Coordinates of N, CA and C and ligand atoms in Angstrom, one line a residue:
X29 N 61.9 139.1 62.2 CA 62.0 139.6 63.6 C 63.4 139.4 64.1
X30 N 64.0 138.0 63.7 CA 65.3 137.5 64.8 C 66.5 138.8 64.3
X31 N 66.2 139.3 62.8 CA 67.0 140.2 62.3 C 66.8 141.6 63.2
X32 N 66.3 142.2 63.3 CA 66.1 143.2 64.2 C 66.5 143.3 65.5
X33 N 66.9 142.1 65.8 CA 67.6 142.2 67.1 C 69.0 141.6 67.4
X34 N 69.8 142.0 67.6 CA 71.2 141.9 67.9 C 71.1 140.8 68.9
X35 N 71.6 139.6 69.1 CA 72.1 138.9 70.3 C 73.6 138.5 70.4
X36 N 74.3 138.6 71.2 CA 75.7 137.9 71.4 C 75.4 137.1 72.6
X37 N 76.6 135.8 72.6 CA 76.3 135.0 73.9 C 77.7 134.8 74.0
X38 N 78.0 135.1 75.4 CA 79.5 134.7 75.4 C 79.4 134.4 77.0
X39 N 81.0 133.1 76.4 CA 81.4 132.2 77.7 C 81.9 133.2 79.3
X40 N 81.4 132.5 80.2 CA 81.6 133.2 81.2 C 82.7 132.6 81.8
X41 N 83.9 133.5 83.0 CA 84.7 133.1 83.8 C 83.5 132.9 85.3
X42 N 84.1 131.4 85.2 CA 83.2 130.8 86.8 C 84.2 131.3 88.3
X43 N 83.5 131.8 88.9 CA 83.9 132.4 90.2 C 85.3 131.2 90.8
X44 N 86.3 131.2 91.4 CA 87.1 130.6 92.2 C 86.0 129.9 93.0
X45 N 86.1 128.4 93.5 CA 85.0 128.3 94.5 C 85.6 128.7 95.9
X46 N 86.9 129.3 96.0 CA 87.2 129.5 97.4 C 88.3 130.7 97.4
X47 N 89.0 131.4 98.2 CA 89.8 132.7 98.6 C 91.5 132.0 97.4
X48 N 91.8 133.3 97.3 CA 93.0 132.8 96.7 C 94.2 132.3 97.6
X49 N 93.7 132.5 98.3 CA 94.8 132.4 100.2 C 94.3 130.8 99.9
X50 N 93.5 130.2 100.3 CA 92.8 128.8 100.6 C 93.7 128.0 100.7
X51 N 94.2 127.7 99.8 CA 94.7 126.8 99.1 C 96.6 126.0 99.7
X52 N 96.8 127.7 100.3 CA 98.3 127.7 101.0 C 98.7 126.8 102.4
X53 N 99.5 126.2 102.1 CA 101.0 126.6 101.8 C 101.1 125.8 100.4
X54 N 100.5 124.7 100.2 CA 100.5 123.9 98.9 C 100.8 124.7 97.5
X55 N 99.7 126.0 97.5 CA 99.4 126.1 96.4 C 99.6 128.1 96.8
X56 N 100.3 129.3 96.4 CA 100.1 130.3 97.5 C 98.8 131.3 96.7
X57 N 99.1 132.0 97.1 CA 97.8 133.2 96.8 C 97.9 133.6 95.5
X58 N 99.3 134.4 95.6 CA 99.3 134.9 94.2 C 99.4 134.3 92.9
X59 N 99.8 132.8 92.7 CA 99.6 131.5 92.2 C 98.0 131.8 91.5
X60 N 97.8 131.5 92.2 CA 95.9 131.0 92.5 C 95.2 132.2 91.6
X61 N 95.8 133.7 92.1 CA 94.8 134.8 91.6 C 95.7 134.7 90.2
X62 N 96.7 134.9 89.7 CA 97.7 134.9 88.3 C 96.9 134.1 87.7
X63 N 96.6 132.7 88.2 CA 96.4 131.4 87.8 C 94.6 131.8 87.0
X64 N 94.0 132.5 88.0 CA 92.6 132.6 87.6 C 92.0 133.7 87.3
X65 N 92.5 134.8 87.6 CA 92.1 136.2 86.9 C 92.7 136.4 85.8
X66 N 94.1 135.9 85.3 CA 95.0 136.5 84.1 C 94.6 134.8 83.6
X67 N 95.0 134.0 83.7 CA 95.2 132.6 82.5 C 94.2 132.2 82.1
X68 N 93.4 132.1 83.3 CA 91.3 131.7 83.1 C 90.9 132.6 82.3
X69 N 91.1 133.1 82.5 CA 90.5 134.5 82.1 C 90.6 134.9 80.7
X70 N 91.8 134.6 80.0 CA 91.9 135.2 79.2 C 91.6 134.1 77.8
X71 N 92.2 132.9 78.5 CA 90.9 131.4 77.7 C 89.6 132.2 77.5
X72 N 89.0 132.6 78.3 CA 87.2 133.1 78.1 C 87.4 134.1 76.8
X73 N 88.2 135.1 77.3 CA 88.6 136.0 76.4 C 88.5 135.9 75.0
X74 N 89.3 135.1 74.7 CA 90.1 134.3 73.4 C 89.1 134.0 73.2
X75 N 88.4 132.8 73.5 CA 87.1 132.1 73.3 C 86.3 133.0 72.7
X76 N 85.4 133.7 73.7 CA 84.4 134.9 73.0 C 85.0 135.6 71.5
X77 N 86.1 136.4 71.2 CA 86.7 136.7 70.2 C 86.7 136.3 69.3
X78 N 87.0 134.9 69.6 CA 86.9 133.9 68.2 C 85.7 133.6 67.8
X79 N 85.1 133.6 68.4 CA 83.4 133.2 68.3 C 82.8 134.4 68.1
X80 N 83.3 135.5 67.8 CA 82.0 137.2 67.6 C 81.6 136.8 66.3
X81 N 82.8 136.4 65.3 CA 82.0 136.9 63.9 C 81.2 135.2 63.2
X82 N 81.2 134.3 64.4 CA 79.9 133.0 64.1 C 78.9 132.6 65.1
X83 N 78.0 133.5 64.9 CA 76.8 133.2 65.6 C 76.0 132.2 65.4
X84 N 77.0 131.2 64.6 CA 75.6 129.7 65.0 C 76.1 128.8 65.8
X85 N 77.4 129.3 66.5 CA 78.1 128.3 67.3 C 78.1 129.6 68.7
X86 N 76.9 130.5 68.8 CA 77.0 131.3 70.0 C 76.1 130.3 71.5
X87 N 75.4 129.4 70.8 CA 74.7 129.2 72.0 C 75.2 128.0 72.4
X88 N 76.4 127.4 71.8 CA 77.4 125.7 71.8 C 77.9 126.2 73.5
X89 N 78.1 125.3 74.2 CA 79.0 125.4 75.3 C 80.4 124.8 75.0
X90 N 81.2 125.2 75.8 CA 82.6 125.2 75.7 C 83.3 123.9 75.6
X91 N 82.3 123.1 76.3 CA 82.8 121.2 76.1 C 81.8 121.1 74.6
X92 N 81.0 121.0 74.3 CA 80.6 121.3 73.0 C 81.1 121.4 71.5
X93 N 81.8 122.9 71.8 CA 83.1 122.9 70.8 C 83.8 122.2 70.9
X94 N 84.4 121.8 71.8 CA 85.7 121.2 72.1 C 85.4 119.4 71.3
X95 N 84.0 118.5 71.8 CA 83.7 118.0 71.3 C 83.5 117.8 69.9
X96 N 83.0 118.9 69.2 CA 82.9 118.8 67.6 C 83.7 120.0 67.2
X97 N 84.8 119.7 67.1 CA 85.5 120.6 67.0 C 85.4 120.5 64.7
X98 N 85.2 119.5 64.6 CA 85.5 119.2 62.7 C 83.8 120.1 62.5
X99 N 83.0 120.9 63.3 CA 81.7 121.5 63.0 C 82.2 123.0 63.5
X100 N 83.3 123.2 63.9 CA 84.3 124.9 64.3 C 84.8 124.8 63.0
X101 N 84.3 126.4 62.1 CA 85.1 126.9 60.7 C 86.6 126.4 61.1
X102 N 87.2 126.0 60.0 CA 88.8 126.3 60.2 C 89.3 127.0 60.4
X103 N 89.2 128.5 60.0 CA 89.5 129.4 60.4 C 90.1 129.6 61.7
X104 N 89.0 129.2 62.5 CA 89.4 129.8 64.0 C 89.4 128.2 64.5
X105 N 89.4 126.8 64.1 CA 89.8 125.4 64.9 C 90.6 125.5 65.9
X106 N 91.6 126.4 65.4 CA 92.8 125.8 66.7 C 92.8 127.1 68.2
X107 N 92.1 127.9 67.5 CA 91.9 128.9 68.5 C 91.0 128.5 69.6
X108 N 90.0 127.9 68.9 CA 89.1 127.6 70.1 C 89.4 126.3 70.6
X109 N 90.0 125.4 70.3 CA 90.7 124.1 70.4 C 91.6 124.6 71.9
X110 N 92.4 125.2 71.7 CA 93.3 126.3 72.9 C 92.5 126.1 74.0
X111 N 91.6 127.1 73.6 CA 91.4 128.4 74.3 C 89.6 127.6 75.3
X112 N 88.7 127.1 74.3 CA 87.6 126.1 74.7 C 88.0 125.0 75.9
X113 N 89.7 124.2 75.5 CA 89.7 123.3 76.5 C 90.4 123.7 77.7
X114 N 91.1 125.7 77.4 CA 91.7 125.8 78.3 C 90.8 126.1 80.2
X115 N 89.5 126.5 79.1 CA 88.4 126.8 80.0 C 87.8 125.8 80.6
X116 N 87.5 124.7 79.9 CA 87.0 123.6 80.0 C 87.9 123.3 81.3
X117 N 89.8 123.0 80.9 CA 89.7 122.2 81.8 C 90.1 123.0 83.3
X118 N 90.4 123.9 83.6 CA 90.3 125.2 84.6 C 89.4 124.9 85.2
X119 N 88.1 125.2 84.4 CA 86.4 124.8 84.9 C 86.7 123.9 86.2
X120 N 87.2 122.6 85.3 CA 87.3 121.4 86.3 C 88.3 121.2 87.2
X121 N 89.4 121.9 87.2 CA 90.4 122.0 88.2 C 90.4 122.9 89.3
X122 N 89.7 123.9 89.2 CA 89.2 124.6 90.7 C 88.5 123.8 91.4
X123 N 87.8 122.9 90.8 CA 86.7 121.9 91.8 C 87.4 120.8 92.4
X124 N 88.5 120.5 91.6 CA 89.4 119.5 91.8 C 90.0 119.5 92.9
X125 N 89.9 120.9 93.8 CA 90.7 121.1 94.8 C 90.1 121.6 95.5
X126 N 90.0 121.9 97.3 CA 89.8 122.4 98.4 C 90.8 122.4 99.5
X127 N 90.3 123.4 100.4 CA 91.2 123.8 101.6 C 90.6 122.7 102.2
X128 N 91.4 122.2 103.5 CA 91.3 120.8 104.3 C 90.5 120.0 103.8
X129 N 91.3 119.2 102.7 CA 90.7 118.1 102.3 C 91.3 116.9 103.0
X130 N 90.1 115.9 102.7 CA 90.4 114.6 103.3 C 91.6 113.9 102.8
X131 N 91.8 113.1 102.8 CA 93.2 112.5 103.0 C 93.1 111.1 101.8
X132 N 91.8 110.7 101.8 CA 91.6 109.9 100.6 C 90.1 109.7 100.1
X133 N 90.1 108.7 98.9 CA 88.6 108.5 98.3 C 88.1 107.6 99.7
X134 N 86.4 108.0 99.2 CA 85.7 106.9 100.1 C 84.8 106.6 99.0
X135 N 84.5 105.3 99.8 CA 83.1 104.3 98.8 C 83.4 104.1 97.9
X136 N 82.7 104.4 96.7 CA 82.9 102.7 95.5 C 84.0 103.8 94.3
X137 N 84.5 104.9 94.8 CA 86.1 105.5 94.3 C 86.8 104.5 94.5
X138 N 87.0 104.7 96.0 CA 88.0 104.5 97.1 C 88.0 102.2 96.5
X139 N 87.3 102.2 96.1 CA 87.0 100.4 95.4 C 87.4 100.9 94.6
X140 N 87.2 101.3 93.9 CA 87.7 101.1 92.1 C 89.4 101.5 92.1
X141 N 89.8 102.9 93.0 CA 91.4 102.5 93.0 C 91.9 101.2 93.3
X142 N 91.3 100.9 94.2 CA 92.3 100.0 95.2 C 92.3 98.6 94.0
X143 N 90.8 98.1 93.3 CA 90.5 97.4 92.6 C 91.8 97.4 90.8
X144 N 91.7 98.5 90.4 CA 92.4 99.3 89.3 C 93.6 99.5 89.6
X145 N 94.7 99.6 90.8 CA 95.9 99.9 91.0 C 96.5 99.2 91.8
X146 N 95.7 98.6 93.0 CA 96.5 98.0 93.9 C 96.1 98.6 95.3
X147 N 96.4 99.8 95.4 CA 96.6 100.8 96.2 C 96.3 101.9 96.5
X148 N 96.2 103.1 97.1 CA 96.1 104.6 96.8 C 97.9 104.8 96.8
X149 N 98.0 104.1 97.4 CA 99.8 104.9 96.9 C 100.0 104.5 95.8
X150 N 99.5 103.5 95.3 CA 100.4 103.1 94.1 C 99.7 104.2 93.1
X151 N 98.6 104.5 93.4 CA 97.7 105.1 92.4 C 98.6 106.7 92.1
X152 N 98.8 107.2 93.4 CA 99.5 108.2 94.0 C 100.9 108.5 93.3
X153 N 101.6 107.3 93.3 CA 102.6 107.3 92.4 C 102.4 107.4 90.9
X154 N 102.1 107.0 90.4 CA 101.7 106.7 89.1 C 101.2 108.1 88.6
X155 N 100.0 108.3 89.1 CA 99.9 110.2 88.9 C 100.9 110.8 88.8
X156 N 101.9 110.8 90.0 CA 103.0 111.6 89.8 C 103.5 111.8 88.9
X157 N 104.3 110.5 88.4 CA 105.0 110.2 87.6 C 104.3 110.3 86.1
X158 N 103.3 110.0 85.9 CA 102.9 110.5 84.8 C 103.0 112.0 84.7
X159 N 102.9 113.1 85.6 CA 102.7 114.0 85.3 C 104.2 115.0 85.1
X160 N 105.2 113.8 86.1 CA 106.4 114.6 85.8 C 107.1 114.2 84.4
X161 N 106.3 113.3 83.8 CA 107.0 112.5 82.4 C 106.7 113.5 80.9
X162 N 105.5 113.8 81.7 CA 104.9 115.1 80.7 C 105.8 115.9 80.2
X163 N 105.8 115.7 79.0 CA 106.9 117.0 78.5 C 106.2 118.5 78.1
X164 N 106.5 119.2 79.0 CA 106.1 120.8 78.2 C 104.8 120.7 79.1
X165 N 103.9 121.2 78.2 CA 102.4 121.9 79.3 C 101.6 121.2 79.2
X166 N 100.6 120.8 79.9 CA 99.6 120.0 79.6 C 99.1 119.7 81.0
X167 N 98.1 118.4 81.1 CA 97.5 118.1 81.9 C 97.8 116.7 82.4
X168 N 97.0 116.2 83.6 CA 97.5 114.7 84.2 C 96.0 114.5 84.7
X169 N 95.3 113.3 84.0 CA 94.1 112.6 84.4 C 93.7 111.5 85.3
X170 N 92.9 111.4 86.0 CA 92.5 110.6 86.8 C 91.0 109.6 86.1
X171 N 90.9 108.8 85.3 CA 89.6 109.1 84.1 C 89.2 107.5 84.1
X172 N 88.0 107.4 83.9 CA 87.3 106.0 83.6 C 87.7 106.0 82.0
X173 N 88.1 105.1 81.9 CA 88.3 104.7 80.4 C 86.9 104.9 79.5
X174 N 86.8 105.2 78.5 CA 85.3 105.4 78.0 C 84.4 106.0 79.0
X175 N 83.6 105.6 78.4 CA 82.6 106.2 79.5 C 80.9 105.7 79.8
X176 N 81.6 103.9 79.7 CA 80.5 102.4 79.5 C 81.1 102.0 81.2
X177 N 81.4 103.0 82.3 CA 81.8 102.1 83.5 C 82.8 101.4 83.4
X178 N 84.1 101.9 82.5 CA 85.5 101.4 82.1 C 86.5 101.4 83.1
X179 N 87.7 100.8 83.3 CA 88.1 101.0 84.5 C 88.8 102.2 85.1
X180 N 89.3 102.4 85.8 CA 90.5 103.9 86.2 C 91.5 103.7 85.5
X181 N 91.8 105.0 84.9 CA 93.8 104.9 84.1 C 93.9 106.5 84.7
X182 N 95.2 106.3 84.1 CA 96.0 108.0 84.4 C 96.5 107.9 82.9
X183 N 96.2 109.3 82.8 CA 96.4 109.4 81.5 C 96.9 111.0 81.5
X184 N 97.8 111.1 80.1 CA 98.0 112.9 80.3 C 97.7 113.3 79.1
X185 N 97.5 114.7 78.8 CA 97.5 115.4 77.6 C 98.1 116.6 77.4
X186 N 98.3 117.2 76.0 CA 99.3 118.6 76.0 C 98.2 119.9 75.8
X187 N 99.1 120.4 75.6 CA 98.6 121.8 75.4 C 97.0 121.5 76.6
X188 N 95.9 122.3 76.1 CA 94.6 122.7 76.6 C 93.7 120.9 76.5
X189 N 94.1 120.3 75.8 CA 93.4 119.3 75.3 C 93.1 118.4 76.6
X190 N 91.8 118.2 76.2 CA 90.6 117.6 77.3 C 90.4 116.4 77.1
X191 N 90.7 115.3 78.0 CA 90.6 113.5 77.7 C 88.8 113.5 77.0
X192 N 88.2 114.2 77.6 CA 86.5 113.5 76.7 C 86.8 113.6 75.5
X193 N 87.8 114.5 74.6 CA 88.0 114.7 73.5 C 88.9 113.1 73.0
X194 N 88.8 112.2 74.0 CA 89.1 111.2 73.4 C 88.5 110.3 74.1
X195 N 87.2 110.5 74.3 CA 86.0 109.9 74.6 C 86.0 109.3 75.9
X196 N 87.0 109.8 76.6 CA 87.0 109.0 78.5 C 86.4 110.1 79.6
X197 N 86.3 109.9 81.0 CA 85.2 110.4 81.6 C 86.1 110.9 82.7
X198 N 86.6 112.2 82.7 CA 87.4 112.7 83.7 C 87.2 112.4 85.1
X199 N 87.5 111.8 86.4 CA 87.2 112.0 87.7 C 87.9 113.0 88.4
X200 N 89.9 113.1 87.9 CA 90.3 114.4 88.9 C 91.4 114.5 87.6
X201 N 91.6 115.6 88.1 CA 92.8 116.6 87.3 C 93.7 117.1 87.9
X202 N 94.8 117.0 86.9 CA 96.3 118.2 87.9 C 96.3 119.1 86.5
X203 N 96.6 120.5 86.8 CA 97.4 121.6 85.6 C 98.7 121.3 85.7
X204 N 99.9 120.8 85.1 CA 101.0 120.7 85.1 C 101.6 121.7 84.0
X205 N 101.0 122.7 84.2 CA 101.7 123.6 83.5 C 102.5 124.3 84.0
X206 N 103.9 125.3 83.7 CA 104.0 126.1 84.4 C 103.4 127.0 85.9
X207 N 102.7 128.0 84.9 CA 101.8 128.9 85.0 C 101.1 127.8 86.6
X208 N 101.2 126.8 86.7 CA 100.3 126.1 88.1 C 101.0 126.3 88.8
X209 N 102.3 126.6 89.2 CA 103.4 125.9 90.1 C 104.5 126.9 89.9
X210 N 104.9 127.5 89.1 CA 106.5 127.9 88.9 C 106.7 129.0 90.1
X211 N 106.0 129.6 90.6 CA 106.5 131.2 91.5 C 106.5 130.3 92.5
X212 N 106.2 129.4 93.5 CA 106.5 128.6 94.3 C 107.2 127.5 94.5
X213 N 107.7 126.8 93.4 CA 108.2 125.5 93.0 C 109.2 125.7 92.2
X214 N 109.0 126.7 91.7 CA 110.3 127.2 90.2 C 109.9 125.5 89.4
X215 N 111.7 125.0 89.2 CA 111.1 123.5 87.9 C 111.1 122.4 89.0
X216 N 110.8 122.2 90.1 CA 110.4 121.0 90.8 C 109.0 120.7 91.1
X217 N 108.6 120.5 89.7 CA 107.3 119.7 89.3 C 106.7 118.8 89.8
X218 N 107.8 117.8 90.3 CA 107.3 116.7 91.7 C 107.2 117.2 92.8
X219 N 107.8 118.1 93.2 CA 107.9 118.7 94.5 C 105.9 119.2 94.6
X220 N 105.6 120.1 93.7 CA 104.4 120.3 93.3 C 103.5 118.9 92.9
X221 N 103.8 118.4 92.3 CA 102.5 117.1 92.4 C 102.8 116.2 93.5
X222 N 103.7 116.1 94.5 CA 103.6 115.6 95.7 C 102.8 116.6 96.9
X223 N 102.5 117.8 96.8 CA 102.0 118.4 97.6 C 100.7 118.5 97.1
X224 N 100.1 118.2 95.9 CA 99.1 118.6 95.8 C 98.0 117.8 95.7
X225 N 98.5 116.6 96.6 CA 97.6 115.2 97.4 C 96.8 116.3 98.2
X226 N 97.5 116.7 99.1 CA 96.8 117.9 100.2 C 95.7 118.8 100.5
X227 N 95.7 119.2 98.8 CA 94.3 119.3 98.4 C 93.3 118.9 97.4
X228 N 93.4 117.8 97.1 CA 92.6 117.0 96.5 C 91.2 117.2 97.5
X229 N 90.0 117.7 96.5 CA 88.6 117.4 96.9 C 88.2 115.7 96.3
X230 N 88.7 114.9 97.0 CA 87.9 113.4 96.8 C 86.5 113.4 96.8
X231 N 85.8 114.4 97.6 CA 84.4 114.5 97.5 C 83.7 114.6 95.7
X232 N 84.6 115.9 95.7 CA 84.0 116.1 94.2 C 84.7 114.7 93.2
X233 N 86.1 114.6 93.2 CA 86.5 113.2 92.6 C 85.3 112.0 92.7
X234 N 84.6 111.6 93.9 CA 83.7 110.4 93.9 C 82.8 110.9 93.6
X235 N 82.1 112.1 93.5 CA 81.2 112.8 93.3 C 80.6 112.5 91.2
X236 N 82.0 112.6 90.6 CA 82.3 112.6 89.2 C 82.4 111.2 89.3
X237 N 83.4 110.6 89.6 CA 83.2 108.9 89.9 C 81.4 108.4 89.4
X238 N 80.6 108.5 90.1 CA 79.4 108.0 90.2 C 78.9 108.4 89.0
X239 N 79.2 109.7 88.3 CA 78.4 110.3 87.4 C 79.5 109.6 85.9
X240 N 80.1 108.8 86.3 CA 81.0 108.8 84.6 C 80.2 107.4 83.9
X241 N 79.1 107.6 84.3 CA 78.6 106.6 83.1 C 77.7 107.6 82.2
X242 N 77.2 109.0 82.8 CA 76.5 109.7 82.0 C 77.5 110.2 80.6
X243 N 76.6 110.3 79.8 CA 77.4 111.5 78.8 C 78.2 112.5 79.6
X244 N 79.4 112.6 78.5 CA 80.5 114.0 79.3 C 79.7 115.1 79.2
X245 N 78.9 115.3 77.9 CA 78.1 116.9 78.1 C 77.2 117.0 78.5
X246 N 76.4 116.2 78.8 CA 75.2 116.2 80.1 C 75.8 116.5 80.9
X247 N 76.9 115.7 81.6 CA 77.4 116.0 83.0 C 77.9 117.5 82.9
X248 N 78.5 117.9 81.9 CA 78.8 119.6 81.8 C 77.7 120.5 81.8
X249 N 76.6 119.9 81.1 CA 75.6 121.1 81.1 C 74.8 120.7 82.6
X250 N 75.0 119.6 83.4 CA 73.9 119.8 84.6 C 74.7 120.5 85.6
X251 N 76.1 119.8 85.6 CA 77.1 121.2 86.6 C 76.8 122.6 86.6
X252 N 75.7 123.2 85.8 CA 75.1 124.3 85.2 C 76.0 125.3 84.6
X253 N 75.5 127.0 84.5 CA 76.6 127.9 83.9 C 77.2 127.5 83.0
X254 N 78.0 127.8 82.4 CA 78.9 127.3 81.5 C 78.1 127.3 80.2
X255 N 76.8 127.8 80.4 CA 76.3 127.6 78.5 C 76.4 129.3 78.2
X256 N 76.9 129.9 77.2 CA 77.1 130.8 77.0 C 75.8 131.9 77.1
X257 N 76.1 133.2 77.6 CA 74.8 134.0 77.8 C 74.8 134.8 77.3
X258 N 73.6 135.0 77.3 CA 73.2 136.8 76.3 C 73.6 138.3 76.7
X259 N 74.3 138.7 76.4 CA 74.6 140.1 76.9 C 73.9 140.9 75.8
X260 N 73.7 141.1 75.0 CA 73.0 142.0 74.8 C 71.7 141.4 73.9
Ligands
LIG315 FE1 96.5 126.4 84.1

């Protein structure tokens, strides 16, 4: 029977949670739409492609792959390595942000920086500078170490590559890629991660906080979407 019927499942682009305007003066419009119709987008893209001709990794979600990536043919490893955490971590960085956001964490976040750094500035600092130390493209973490209730670090990584991929439990993210920042910022990379305290959603940050003792892919598959669908 299963032979007689064609199925494909492929990864979907998740809606912006807000206007591409939102975000400005921090972050501007056309940023935002480049950022998420052309770069997001074409992660999904990539992803689906590489995955048409293996249908036993159609119904894996995108943290999934990314997680067992030595169970992705070789073939296509590094393609979906790319392209899986580019989506993965996008996924997580539109949530990472909102229009009039609060000004800091509250409740047992807002403890654990102060507990883990000293401070919110010092924390504040530290982000930065991790993320302008970054060489080339990559990301800047806000992450419980493991993910046994470990403490807060900042941590970065290159290319697409996702910290659970080294077993820690994301709370907030920056894109320090180009492609985040350059049509507004050109190369003042700090100028950009100093402005983009502004929109930090701390809600969602303590929101993830609370949840970083679960598994990373529980926590991916209950955020829902994101498990690949059937179109035909
Ligand atoms: Fe990006």
């Amino acid at each position: 029977m299963g032979n007689l019927v064609t199925s494909q499942s492929r990864h979907m682009l998740p809606a912006l949670p807000y206007h591409y305007a939102a975000l400005e003066p921090y972050i501007d419009a056309q940023t935002m739409m480049l950022h998420h119709d052309k770069h997001h987008a074409s992660y999904v893209e990539n992803l689906n492609s590489a995955l048409e001709k293996f249908p036993e990794l159609h119904g894996r979600t995108a943290l999934w792959l990314l997680l067992n990536l030595s169970k992705v043919p070789l073939k296509i490893r590094t393609v979906v390595r790319n392209n899986a955490g580019g989506h993965v971590n996008h996924s997580m960085f539109w949530l990472a942000m909102i229009p009039e956001a609060g000004s800091a964490p509250l409740g047992p976040l807002a403890e654990a920086v102060i507990n883990d750094f000293g401070s919110l500035e010092r924390f504040k600092l530290k982000f930065e500078e991790a993320g302008n130390k970054l060489f080339g493209s990559g990301w800047v973490w806000l992450a419980r170490a493991q993910q046994d209730g470990g403490r807060l670090q900042i941590y970065t990584t290159s290319g697409h590559d996702n910290l659970m991929m080294k077993g820690h439990f994301p709370v907030l993210v920056n894109d320090v890629w180009e492609h985040a920042y350059y049509l507004k910022y050109q190369n003042r990379r700090s100028d950009y991660l100093k402005n983009w305290w502004a929109i930090v959603n701390w809600k969602e940050a303590a929101r993830r906080f609370e949840r970083s003792d679960h598994s990373a892919v529980r926590d991916w598959e209950d955020d829902g979407g994101l498990v690949p669908r059937a179109t035909r």
